[in-house]
Amino acid sequence: MEELRLQGNAFVASGEPHKAVPLYIQAMDLYDDVTASGINKTLDEYTKSAGNALTCLLKMQDRAACIKVAKRALQVNSIFGKANAAWGRCLMEDASLYGAGEGPHTAFMLLCRAVYELPALEESSRPFLAAAIGQMLEDKRRATASGSLEDALAVRKGSCGFGVVAQMDIPPFAEVSSTLGPFSVSAYEETEGRGCCVSCGCVLHEATRPSVLPCPTCNMVFYCSPSCLESHASAHAQYECTPLMKLKVMAANVGAQHLDVPEEFFETAFHCITTFSGIRAGKEGHEQIFTLEAHTDEVAQRFPMVPLVRDLLPNETCDAIAKVVGIIRCNALEICDATGLGVGQSLFVGKGNITSFFNHSCAPNCAIDADRNCICTVRRVYKGEELTIAYMPQLYWPAKLRQDALAERYFFSCRCERCEGSATDPFEKAIVAVQTGSRQDATKHYHAQVQTACSAVRCRGPDDLSPREVERLEALLSEMLVHLFPFHYLCHDVRNTLTFLYSVMNDTKKCLASCLQELLLWECIVPGALPVKQMKIRNALCCLSD
């Protein structure tokens, strides 16, 4: 391999890169040839030959061949930054090389991967990153000027059930469905009902919370406006107020007596109360509630809460309660504030309402925008393509963990394009990559430690946190980086929690650095204008302003 590479180098030195490329490719072939013996085959030598081939092909402007070599090399070395850089650069230089559903967001993602994997590539990648951003901003400008999308969407049945499909090309940043006006809403226990309006489902921001209207009797539901109060007050008084007060007492007893109930008991019971309220009040869509997917048997086994909910709703049958619990678990969408923090959940159903038909993807082309109270496209969506959102925030986890989490929460096995291609996706391998000479089973060793350490911080209020938590997590991250690469998903879990801690401790310098690292990883994983990226940019700008 080395001899072939050196022969190729000699041709490059004499100004004949076209003669060097076949020699570099031969060296790569030797590495792949399992029958070849007596040859010193190392990953380092393979990477050198592939890197030299990429350099020559870029000089020759043979971009299609360059992309082919880059893709091949990444299957062998998943953290080969130069291959990602060459691939992204070629796409920016020749748009005809984009595949289906690709665009400048794809090139931007590849270039970000290159910079994350090899920071030394930042300077040479910067012009192409800037060009990709420019093209995406132009797409946004066109989206702002675009017309109605009334006929752009249709609900169609596919391999994963019903879904929303584009009937025409849809630009990025386009609002495709409202998240206001759900059939029922549930607030999370930690928000004490103040996180979202129980009628329209909008987020109640800190600035507006002093003017929100609570139910004076139970003080567990809040309204964003007099009109929402007026439209919902009658059903609340008749079907919700008393059960919610009982729930508050029950939840307190559960905590005091350390009873073994599902972690999501409060919000699920809350949502059962408001859902049955909508059914009994004859709210629009009530006839369709029991047609939604429920996985009743699986939910009943995993979440044994029907008897407790029956105590709150004695007029409902156990079978009906079990069905509604399953419907909520499988269909409710989380309501998040502008920081990405969950404050409640909402259930959508009704004639003409397509919000409940958005399926999950680990590489979504749409997202729920808390600021605009809508589902919007995060990149250009092409005619015939299904519009998807993410049901979980941990899209930086490897495929197996994502699939396990989705099966646990929503009772389906994810078959999105990213999961289906995870075995050959280089970055899926990169986010579990370990350093050479790392401890055995490094990922398994640190996984439990990270989940425990991060959960211990997240379950506490800001006033209960101290610099000691920062020191512990920083020490854990430093230890992990000896064994794991910086873009390993566990490092991101720790970094995400550290960003939160730095913000609480008002350490703007460290918060900025951590935010930017998080943002770069997000750009490496899911292309497009996801709200979580917007949040990271906001946090970074806040740090700069300080």
Coordinates of C-alpha atoms in Angstrom, one line a residue:
M1 CA 0.0 0.0 0.0
E2 CA 2.7 2.4 0.9
E3 CA 4.7 1.7 -2.2
L4 CA 1.6 2.5 -4.4
R5 CA 1.0 5.7 -2.5
L6 CA 4.6 6.8 -2.9
Q7 CA 4.4 6.1 -6.6
G8 CA 1.3 8.2 -6.8
N9 CA 3.0 11.0 -4.9
A10 CA 5.8 11.0 -7.5
F11 CA 3.3 11.6 -10.2
V12 CA 1.7 14.5 -8.2
A13 CA 5.1 16.0 -7.8
S14 CA 5.6 15.9 -11.5
G15 CA 2.3 17.6 -12.1
E16 CA 0.4 14.5 -13.3
P17 CA -2.4 14.0 -10.7
H18 CA -4.5 12.0 -13.3
K19 CA -1.8 9.3 -13.2
A20 CA -1.6 9.3 -9.4
V21 CA -5.3 8.7 -8.8
P22 CA -5.4 5.1 -10.1
L23 CA -2.4 4.2 -7.9
Y24 CA -4.1 5.6 -4.8
I25 CA -7.3 3.7 -5.7
Q26 CA -5.2 0.5 -6.1
A27 CA -3.8 1.0 -2.6
M28 CA -7.4 1.4 -1.3
D29 CA -8.3 -1.8 -3.1
L30 CA -5.6 -3.7 -1.4
Y31 CA -6.9 -2.7 2.0
D32 CA -10.4 -3.9 1.0
D33 CA -9.1 -7.2 -0.5
V34 CA -9.5 -9.8 2.3
T35 CA -7.6 -12.3 0.2
A36 CA -4.5 -10.2 0.0
S37 CA -1.8 -11.5 2.3
G38 CA 1.8 -10.4 3.2
I39 CA 0.8 -6.7 2.9
N40 CA 1.0 -4.2 5.7
K41 CA -2.6 -3.0 5.7
T42 CA -3.3 -0.3 8.1
L43 CA -6.1 2.2 8.5
D44 CA -3.6 5.0 8.6
E45 CA -2.1 4.0 5.2
Y46 CA -5.6 3.6 3.7
T47 CA -6.6 7.1 4.9
K48 CA -3.4 8.6 3.5
S49 CA -4.1 7.1 0.1
A50 CA -7.7 8.1 0.1
G51 CA -6.9 11.6 1.2
N52 CA -4.3 12.0 -1.6
A53 CA -6.9 10.7 -4.1
L54 CA -9.4 13.3 -2.9
T55 CA -6.9 16.1 -3.3
C56 CA -6.0 15.1 -6.8
L57 CA -9.7 14.7 -7.9
L58 CA -10.5 18.1 -6.5
K59 CA -7.6 19.6 -8.5
M60 CA -8.8 17.8 -11.6
Q61 CA -12.4 19.1 -10.8
D62 CA -13.7 15.5 -11.2
R63 CA -16.3 16.1 -8.6
A64 CA -18.5 13.0 -9.2
A65 CA -15.4 10.7 -8.8
C66 CA -14.3 12.7 -5.8
I67 CA -17.7 12.1 -4.1
K68 CA -17.5 8.4 -5.0
V69 CA -14.1 8.1 -3.3
A70 CA -15.2 10.1 -0.3
K71 CA -18.3 7.9 0.3
R72 CA -16.1 4.8 -0.1
A73 CA -13.5 6.1 2.3
L74 CA -16.0 7.0 5.0
Q75 CA -17.3 3.4 5.0
V76 CA -13.8 2.4 6.2
N77 CA -12.9 5.4 8.3
S78 CA -16.1 7.0 9.7
I79 CA -14.3 9.9 11.2
F80 CA -12.4 10.9 8.1
G81 CA -12.9 14.7 8.1
K82 CA -11.2 15.3 4.8
A83 CA -13.6 13.0 3.0
N84 CA -16.6 14.9 4.4
A85 CA -15.0 18.2 3.5
A86 CA -14.4 17.1 -0.1
W87 CA -17.9 15.7 -0.5
G88 CA -19.5 18.9 0.8
R89 CA -17.3 21.1 -1.3
C90 CA -18.1 19.1 -4.5
L91 CA -21.8 19.5 -3.8
M92 CA -21.4 23.3 -3.4
E93 CA -19.5 23.5 -6.6
D94 CA -21.9 21.4 -8.7
A95 CA -25.6 21.3 -7.6
S96 CA -26.3 18.6 -10.2
L97 CA -24.6 16.1 -7.9
Y98 CA -27.3 16.5 -5.2
G99 CA -29.3 13.3 -4.6
A100 CA -33.1 13.2 -3.9
G101 CA -34.1 15.4 -1.0
E102 CA -30.6 17.0 -0.8
G103 CA -29.6 20.6 -1.2
P104 CA -27.3 23.2 0.4
H105 CA -28.3 21.9 3.8
T106 CA -26.7 18.6 2.9
A107 CA -23.4 20.2 1.9
F108 CA -23.5 22.3 5.1
M109 CA -24.0 19.2 7.2
L110 CA -21.0 17.4 5.6
L111 CA -18.8 20.5 6.0
C112 CA -19.7 20.8 9.6
R113 CA -18.9 17.1 10.1
A114 CA -15.5 17.8 8.6
V115 CA -14.8 20.7 10.9
Y116 CA -16.0 18.8 14.0
E117 CA -13.9 15.7 13.2
L118 CA -10.8 17.7 12.2
P119 CA -10.9 21.4 13.4
A120 CA -7.9 22.2 11.2
L121 CA -10.2 22.0 8.2
E122 CA -12.2 25.1 9.4
E123 CA -10.3 27.7 7.4
S124 CA -10.4 25.9 4.1
S125 CA -14.1 25.0 4.6
R126 CA -15.2 28.5 5.6
P127 CA -15.9 29.8 2.1
F128 CA -18.1 26.8 1.3
L129 CA -19.9 27.0 4.6
A130 CA -20.6 30.7 3.9
A131 CA -21.9 29.9 0.4
A132 CA -24.2 27.1 1.8
I133 CA -25.6 29.5 4.4
G134 CA -26.1 32.1 1.7
Q135 CA -28.1 29.7 -0.4
M136 CA -30.2 28.6 2.6
L137 CA -30.9 32.2 3.5
E138 CA -32.0 32.8 -0.1
D139 CA -34.4 29.8 0.2
K140 CA -35.8 31.5 3.4
R141 CA -36.3 34.8 1.5
R142 CA -38.3 32.9 -1.2
A143 CA -40.3 31.2 1.4
T144 CA -41.3 34.5 3.0
A145 CA -42.6 35.6 -0.4
S146 CA -44.3 32.4 -1.2
G147 CA -48.1 32.1 -1.6
S148 CA -50.7 29.9 0.0
L149 CA -49.9 26.3 0.8
E150 CA -53.6 25.3 1.0
D151 CA -53.3 22.6 -1.7
A152 CA -49.7 21.6 -0.9
L153 CA -50.5 18.8 1.6
A154 CA -52.5 15.6 1.5
V155 CA -52.9 12.7 4.0
R156 CA -51.9 9.5 2.4
K157 CA -51.6 5.9 3.6
G158 CA -48.1 4.5 3.4
S159 CA -46.0 1.7 4.8
C160 CA -46.1 3.3 8.3
G161 CA -49.8 4.1 8.3
F162 CA -51.2 7.5 7.4
G163 CA -48.9 10.4 6.8
V164 CA -48.7 13.9 5.4
V165 CA -47.3 14.1 1.9
A166 CA -46.2 17.1 -0.2
Q167 CA -48.3 17.6 -3.3
M168 CA -45.8 20.2 -4.6
D169 CA -42.4 21.5 -3.6
I170 CA -42.6 23.4 -0.3
P171 CA -39.9 25.9 0.7
P172 CA -38.2 25.9 4.1
F173 CA -39.6 27.8 7.0
A174 CA -43.2 27.4 5.6
E175 CA -46.0 26.9 8.2
V176 CA -47.7 23.7 7.2
S177 CA -49.9 23.0 10.2
S178 CA -51.1 24.9 13.4
T179 CA -50.4 23.5 16.8
L180 CA -53.2 25.6 18.3
G181 CA -56.7 24.3 19.0
P182 CA -55.9 20.7 20.0
F183 CA -58.7 18.3 21.2
S184 CA -57.2 18.1 24.6
V185 CA -54.2 19.5 26.6
S186 CA -52.3 18.3 29.6
A187 CA -49.8 20.4 31.7
Y188 CA -46.7 18.8 33.2
E189 CA -46.6 18.5 37.0
E190 CA -43.5 20.7 37.4
T191 CA -45.2 23.6 35.7
E192 CA -48.2 23.5 38.1
G193 CA -50.4 24.1 35.0
R194 CA -48.7 27.4 34.1
G195 CA -46.8 26.1 31.1
C196 CA -49.5 26.1 28.5
C197 CA -53.1 27.2 27.9
V198 CA -55.5 24.3 28.6
S199 CA -57.8 25.5 25.8
C200 CA -55.7 26.4 22.8
G201 CA -52.4 24.7 23.8
C202 CA -50.2 27.8 23.3
V203 CA -47.1 28.2 25.5
L204 CA -47.5 30.6 28.4
H205 CA -44.2 32.5 28.3
E206 CA -42.6 34.1 31.3
A207 CA -43.4 37.6 30.1
T208 CA -47.2 36.8 29.7
R209 CA -47.7 34.6 32.7
P210 CA -48.6 37.4 35.1
S211 CA -51.6 38.2 32.9
V212 CA -52.8 34.6 32.4
L213 CA -56.2 33.6 33.8
P214 CA -56.3 30.6 36.2
C215 CA -59.3 28.6 37.3
P216 CA -59.9 30.1 40.8
T217 CA -61.3 26.8 42.1
C218 CA -58.6 24.2 41.3
N219 CA -55.8 26.6 40.3
M220 CA -54.5 23.8 38.0
V221 CA -55.5 25.1 34.6
F222 CA -54.6 28.4 33.0
Y223 CA -55.9 30.4 30.0
C224 CA -54.0 32.7 27.8
S225 CA -56.9 35.0 27.1
P226 CA -60.6 35.7 28.0
S227 CA -61.7 34.1 24.8
C228 CA -60.0 30.8 25.7
L229 CA -61.4 30.9 29.2
E230 CA -64.9 31.5 27.8
S231 CA -64.7 28.7 25.3
H232 CA -63.4 26.1 27.8
A233 CA -64.8 27.2 31.2
S234 CA -68.1 25.3 31.0
A235 CA -66.5 21.9 30.1
H236 CA -63.8 22.5 32.7
A237 CA -66.3 23.2 35.5
Q238 CA -68.5 20.2 34.6
Y239 CA -65.9 17.5 33.8
E240 CA -62.4 18.6 34.9
C241 CA -62.2 20.8 38.0
T242 CA -63.1 18.2 40.6
P243 CA -61.0 15.3 39.2
L244 CA -58.0 17.6 38.8
M245 CA -58.2 18.6 42.5
K246 CA -58.4 14.9 43.4
L247 CA -55.4 14.3 41.1
K248 CA -53.4 17.0 43.0
V249 CA -54.1 15.3 46.3
M250 CA -53.4 11.8 44.8
A251 CA -50.0 13.0 43.4
A252 CA -49.0 14.4 46.7
N253 CA -49.8 11.1 48.5
V254 CA -47.9 9.2 45.8
G255 CA -44.8 11.3 46.5
A256 CA -45.1 11.3 50.2
Q257 CA -45.6 7.5 50.4
H258 CA -43.1 6.7 47.7
L259 CA -45.6 4.6 45.9
D260 CA -44.6 2.7 42.7
V261 CA -46.4 4.5 39.9
P262 CA -45.3 5.3 36.4
E263 CA -43.1 8.4 36.1
E264 CA -45.6 10.0 33.7
F265 CA -48.6 9.3 35.9
F266 CA -49.5 12.9 36.6
E267 CA -49.5 14.2 33.0
T268 CA -51.2 11.1 31.7
A269 CA -53.9 11.2 34.3
F270 CA -54.3 15.0 33.7
H271 CA -54.6 14.3 30.0
C272 CA -57.2 11.5 30.5
I273 CA -59.3 14.0 32.5
T274 CA -59.2 16.7 29.7
T275 CA -59.7 14.1 27.0
F276 CA -62.8 12.6 28.6
S277 CA -64.0 16.1 29.2
G278 CA -63.8 16.8 25.4
I279 CA -65.6 13.5 24.7
R280 CA -68.4 14.2 27.2
A281 CA -68.8 17.8 26.0
G282 CA -69.1 16.7 22.4
K283 CA -66.1 18.7 21.3
E284 CA -65.4 18.6 17.6
G285 CA -63.5 15.4 16.8
H286 CA -64.9 13.4 19.7
E287 CA -66.3 10.7 17.4
Q288 CA -62.8 10.0 16.1
I289 CA -60.9 9.7 19.4
F290 CA -61.4 6.0 19.7
T291 CA -60.3 5.4 16.2
L292 CA -56.7 6.5 17.0
E293 CA -53.9 4.0 17.5
A294 CA -53.8 2.9 21.2
H295 CA -51.8 -0.4 21.7
T296 CA -54.0 -0.9 24.7
D297 CA -52.7 -4.2 25.9
E298 CA -49.0 -3.1 25.8
V299 CA -49.7 0.2 27.4
A300 CA -51.8 -1.5 30.2
Q301 CA -48.9 -3.8 31.0
R302 CA -46.2 -1.1 31.0
F303 CA -48.2 1.7 32.6
P304 CA -50.5 0.1 35.3
M305 CA -52.4 3.2 36.2
V306 CA -56.0 2.4 35.1
P307 CA -57.3 1.8 38.7
L308 CA -55.8 5.1 39.9
V309 CA -57.4 7.1 37.0
R310 CA -60.7 5.3 37.6
D311 CA -60.7 6.7 41.1
L312 CA -60.5 10.2 39.5
L313 CA -63.2 9.4 36.8
P314 CA -65.6 6.9 38.5
N315 CA -68.2 7.3 35.7
E316 CA -65.8 5.9 33.0
T317 CA -65.2 2.2 32.5
C318 CA -61.8 0.6 33.0
D319 CA -61.7 -0.4 29.3
A320 CA -62.4 3.1 28.1
I321 CA -59.7 4.5 30.4
A322 CA -57.2 1.9 29.3
K323 CA -58.0 2.9 25.6
V324 CA -57.6 6.6 26.3
V325 CA -54.3 6.1 28.2
G326 CA -53.0 4.2 25.1
I327 CA -54.3 6.9 22.7
I328 CA -52.5 9.6 24.7
R329 CA -49.3 7.6 25.0
C330 CA -49.2 6.8 21.3
N331 CA -50.5 10.1 19.8
A332 CA -50.0 13.1 22.0
L333 CA -47.4 15.7 20.9
E334 CA -45.2 17.4 23.5
I335 CA -45.6 21.2 23.9
C336 CA -42.2 22.8 24.3
D337 CA -41.3 26.4 25.2
A338 CA -38.7 28.4 23.2
T339 CA -35.8 26.8 25.1
G340 CA -37.0 23.3 24.1
L341 CA -38.2 22.5 27.6
G342 CA -41.4 20.4 27.7
V343 CA -44.3 22.1 29.5
G344 CA -47.2 19.9 28.5
Q345 CA -48.7 17.7 25.8
S346 CA -51.6 18.0 23.3
L347 CA -53.8 15.6 21.4
F348 CA -55.1 16.5 17.9
V349 CA -58.1 15.0 16.1
G350 CA -60.9 16.4 14.1
K351 CA -62.1 16.9 10.6
G352 CA -59.5 18.5 8.4
N353 CA -56.9 18.5 11.2
I354 CA -53.7 17.0 9.8
T355 CA -51.5 17.7 12.9
S356 CA -51.9 14.2 14.3
F357 CA -50.9 12.6 11.0
F358 CA -47.2 13.9 11.0
N359 CA -45.1 10.8 11.5
H360 CA -41.7 10.6 13.2
S361 CA -38.3 10.7 11.5
C362 CA -34.8 10.8 13.1
A363 CA -33.9 13.1 10.2
P364 CA -37.1 15.3 10.1
N365 CA -37.9 17.8 7.4
C366 CA -40.3 19.6 9.7
A367 CA -40.4 20.7 13.4
I368 CA -42.8 22.1 15.9
D369 CA -42.0 25.8 16.3
A370 CA -43.1 27.0 19.8
D371 CA -42.7 30.7 18.8
R372 CA -45.1 30.5 15.9
N373 CA -47.4 27.8 17.3
C374 CA -47.1 25.7 14.2
I375 CA -45.3 22.9 12.5
C376 CA -43.0 24.3 9.9
T377 CA -40.6 22.9 7.3
V378 CA -36.9 23.1 8.3
R379 CA -35.6 22.6 4.7
R380 CA -37.1 22.4 1.2
V381 CA -39.5 19.5 1.0
Y382 CA -40.0 18.0 -2.5
K383 CA -43.2 16.9 -4.2
G384 CA -44.1 13.3 -3.2
E385 CA -41.9 13.5 0.0
E386 CA -43.5 12.8 3.3
L387 CA -43.5 15.6 5.9
T388 CA -42.1 14.4 9.2
I389 CA -41.3 15.7 12.7
A390 CA -39.2 14.3 15.6
Y391 CA -41.1 12.7 18.5
M392 CA -38.0 12.8 20.7
P393 CA -35.2 15.4 21.2
Q394 CA -32.2 13.0 21.5
L395 CA -31.6 12.8 17.7
Y396 CA -27.9 12.7 18.5
W397 CA -28.3 9.2 20.0
P398 CA -27.2 6.2 18.0
A399 CA -30.0 4.3 16.1
K400 CA -30.4 1.5 18.6
L401 CA -31.0 3.9 21.5
R402 CA -33.4 6.0 19.4
Q403 CA -35.4 3.0 18.4
D404 CA -35.6 1.7 22.0
A405 CA -36.8 5.0 23.3
L406 CA -39.4 5.3 20.6
A407 CA -40.6 1.8 21.1
E408 CA -40.8 2.5 24.9
R409 CA -42.8 5.7 24.5
Y410 CA -44.8 5.3 21.3
F411 CA -44.8 1.5 20.7
F412 CA -43.4 1.5 17.2
S413 CA -40.1 0.4 15.6
C414 CA -38.7 3.4 13.7
R415 CA -38.1 2.6 10.0
C416 CA -37.1 6.1 8.9
E417 CA -34.4 6.5 6.3
R418 CA -31.8 7.4 8.8
C419 CA -32.5 4.3 11.0
E420 CA -32.8 2.0 8.0
G421 CA -29.4 3.3 6.7
S422 CA -27.7 3.4 10.1
A423 CA -25.5 0.3 9.4
T424 CA -23.8 2.2 6.5
D425 CA -24.1 5.8 7.7
P426 CA -20.6 6.9 8.6
F427 CA -21.8 9.5 11.2
E428 CA -23.9 6.8 12.9
K429 CA -20.6 5.1 13.5
A430 CA -18.8 8.3 14.5
I431 CA -21.2 9.1 17.3
V432 CA -20.2 5.9 19.1
A433 CA -16.5 6.1 18.1
V434 CA -13.9 5.4 20.8
Q435 CA -10.3 6.4 20.9
T436 CA -7.5 4.0 19.9
G437 CA -6.4 2.2 23.1
S438 CA -9.5 3.1 25.0
R439 CA -10.8 1.0 27.8
Q440 CA -12.8 -2.0 26.9
D441 CA -16.6 -1.4 26.5
A442 CA -16.0 2.3 27.0
T443 CA -19.5 3.3 25.7
K444 CA -21.2 0.8 28.0
H445 CA -19.0 1.8 30.9
Y446 CA -19.9 5.5 30.7
H447 CA -23.5 5.3 29.5
A448 CA -24.9 4.6 33.0
Q449 CA -22.6 7.1 34.7
V450 CA -23.7 9.8 32.2
Q451 CA -27.4 9.2 32.5
T452 CA -27.2 9.2 36.3
A453 CA -25.1 12.3 36.6
C454 CA -27.1 14.3 34.1
S455 CA -30.5 13.2 35.5
A456 CA -29.3 14.3 39.0
V457 CA -28.8 17.8 37.7
R458 CA -31.9 18.0 35.5
C459 CA -34.3 16.9 38.3
R460 CA -33.2 19.8 40.6
G461 CA -34.2 23.4 40.5
P462 CA -31.6 26.2 39.7
D463 CA -31.5 27.3 43.3
D464 CA -30.4 23.8 44.4
L465 CA -27.4 23.7 42.1
S466 CA -23.9 24.7 43.0
P467 CA -20.4 24.8 41.4
R468 CA -19.8 21.3 42.8
E469 CA -22.1 19.9 40.1
V470 CA -20.1 21.7 37.4
E471 CA -16.8 20.3 38.8
R472 CA -18.1 16.8 38.8
L473 CA -19.4 16.9 35.3
E474 CA -16.3 18.6 33.9
A475 CA -14.2 15.9 35.5
L476 CA -16.4 13.2 34.1
L477 CA -16.2 14.8 30.6
S478 CA -12.4 15.1 30.8
E479 CA -12.1 11.4 31.8
M480 CA -14.5 10.4 29.0
L481 CA -12.5 12.3 26.3
V482 CA -9.5 10.0 27.0
H483 CA -11.6 7.1 25.8
L484 CA -14.3 8.6 23.5
F485 CA -14.2 11.1 20.6
P486 CA -15.6 14.6 21.3
F487 CA -18.6 13.9 19.0
H488 CA -19.6 10.8 20.9
Y489 CA -23.2 11.0 21.9
L490 CA -22.4 10.6 25.6
C491 CA -20.0 13.6 25.4
H492 CA -22.9 15.5 24.0
D493 CA -25.2 14.4 26.8
V494 CA -22.7 15.8 29.3
R495 CA -22.0 18.9 27.3
N496 CA -25.8 19.7 27.1
T497 CA -26.1 19.5 30.9
L498 CA -23.0 21.6 31.4
T499 CA -24.4 24.3 29.1
F500 CA -27.4 24.4 31.5
L501 CA -25.2 24.6 34.5
Y502 CA -22.9 27.3 33.1
S503 CA -26.1 29.3 32.3
V504 CA -27.3 28.9 35.9
M505 CA -23.9 29.8 37.3
N506 CA -23.7 32.8 34.9
D507 CA -20.4 31.6 33.5
T508 CA -20.9 33.1 30.1
K509 CA -17.5 32.3 28.7
K510 CA -17.9 28.5 29.3
C511 CA -21.6 28.6 28.3
L512 CA -20.7 30.2 25.0
A513 CA -18.0 27.6 24.2
S514 CA -20.3 24.7 25.2
C515 CA -23.3 26.2 23.2
L516 CA -21.1 26.4 20.0
Q517 CA -19.9 22.8 20.4
E518 CA -23.5 21.6 20.8
L519 CA -24.6 23.6 17.8
L520 CA -21.9 22.2 15.7
L521 CA -22.8 18.6 16.6
W522 CA -26.5 19.3 15.8
E523 CA -25.4 20.7 12.3
C524 CA -23.5 17.4 11.8
I525 CA -26.5 15.2 12.5
V526 CA -29.8 16.8 11.2
P527 CA -29.7 19.4 8.4
G528 CA -32.2 22.2 8.5
A529 CA -33.5 24.9 10.7
L530 CA -34.5 22.9 13.8
P531 CA -35.7 25.0 16.7
V532 CA -33.1 23.3 19.0
K533 CA -30.4 24.9 16.8
Q534 CA -32.2 28.3 17.0
M535 CA -32.2 27.9 20.8
K536 CA -28.4 27.2 20.9
I537 CA -27.8 30.3 18.7
R538 CA -29.9 32.4 21.0
N539 CA -28.0 31.1 24.1
A540 CA -24.7 31.9 22.4
L541 CA -25.8 35.4 21.5
C542 CA -27.0 36.0 25.0
C543 CA -23.5 35.0 26.2
L544 CA -21.9 37.3 23.8
S545 CA -24.1 40.2 24.9
D546 CA -23.0 39.7 28.5

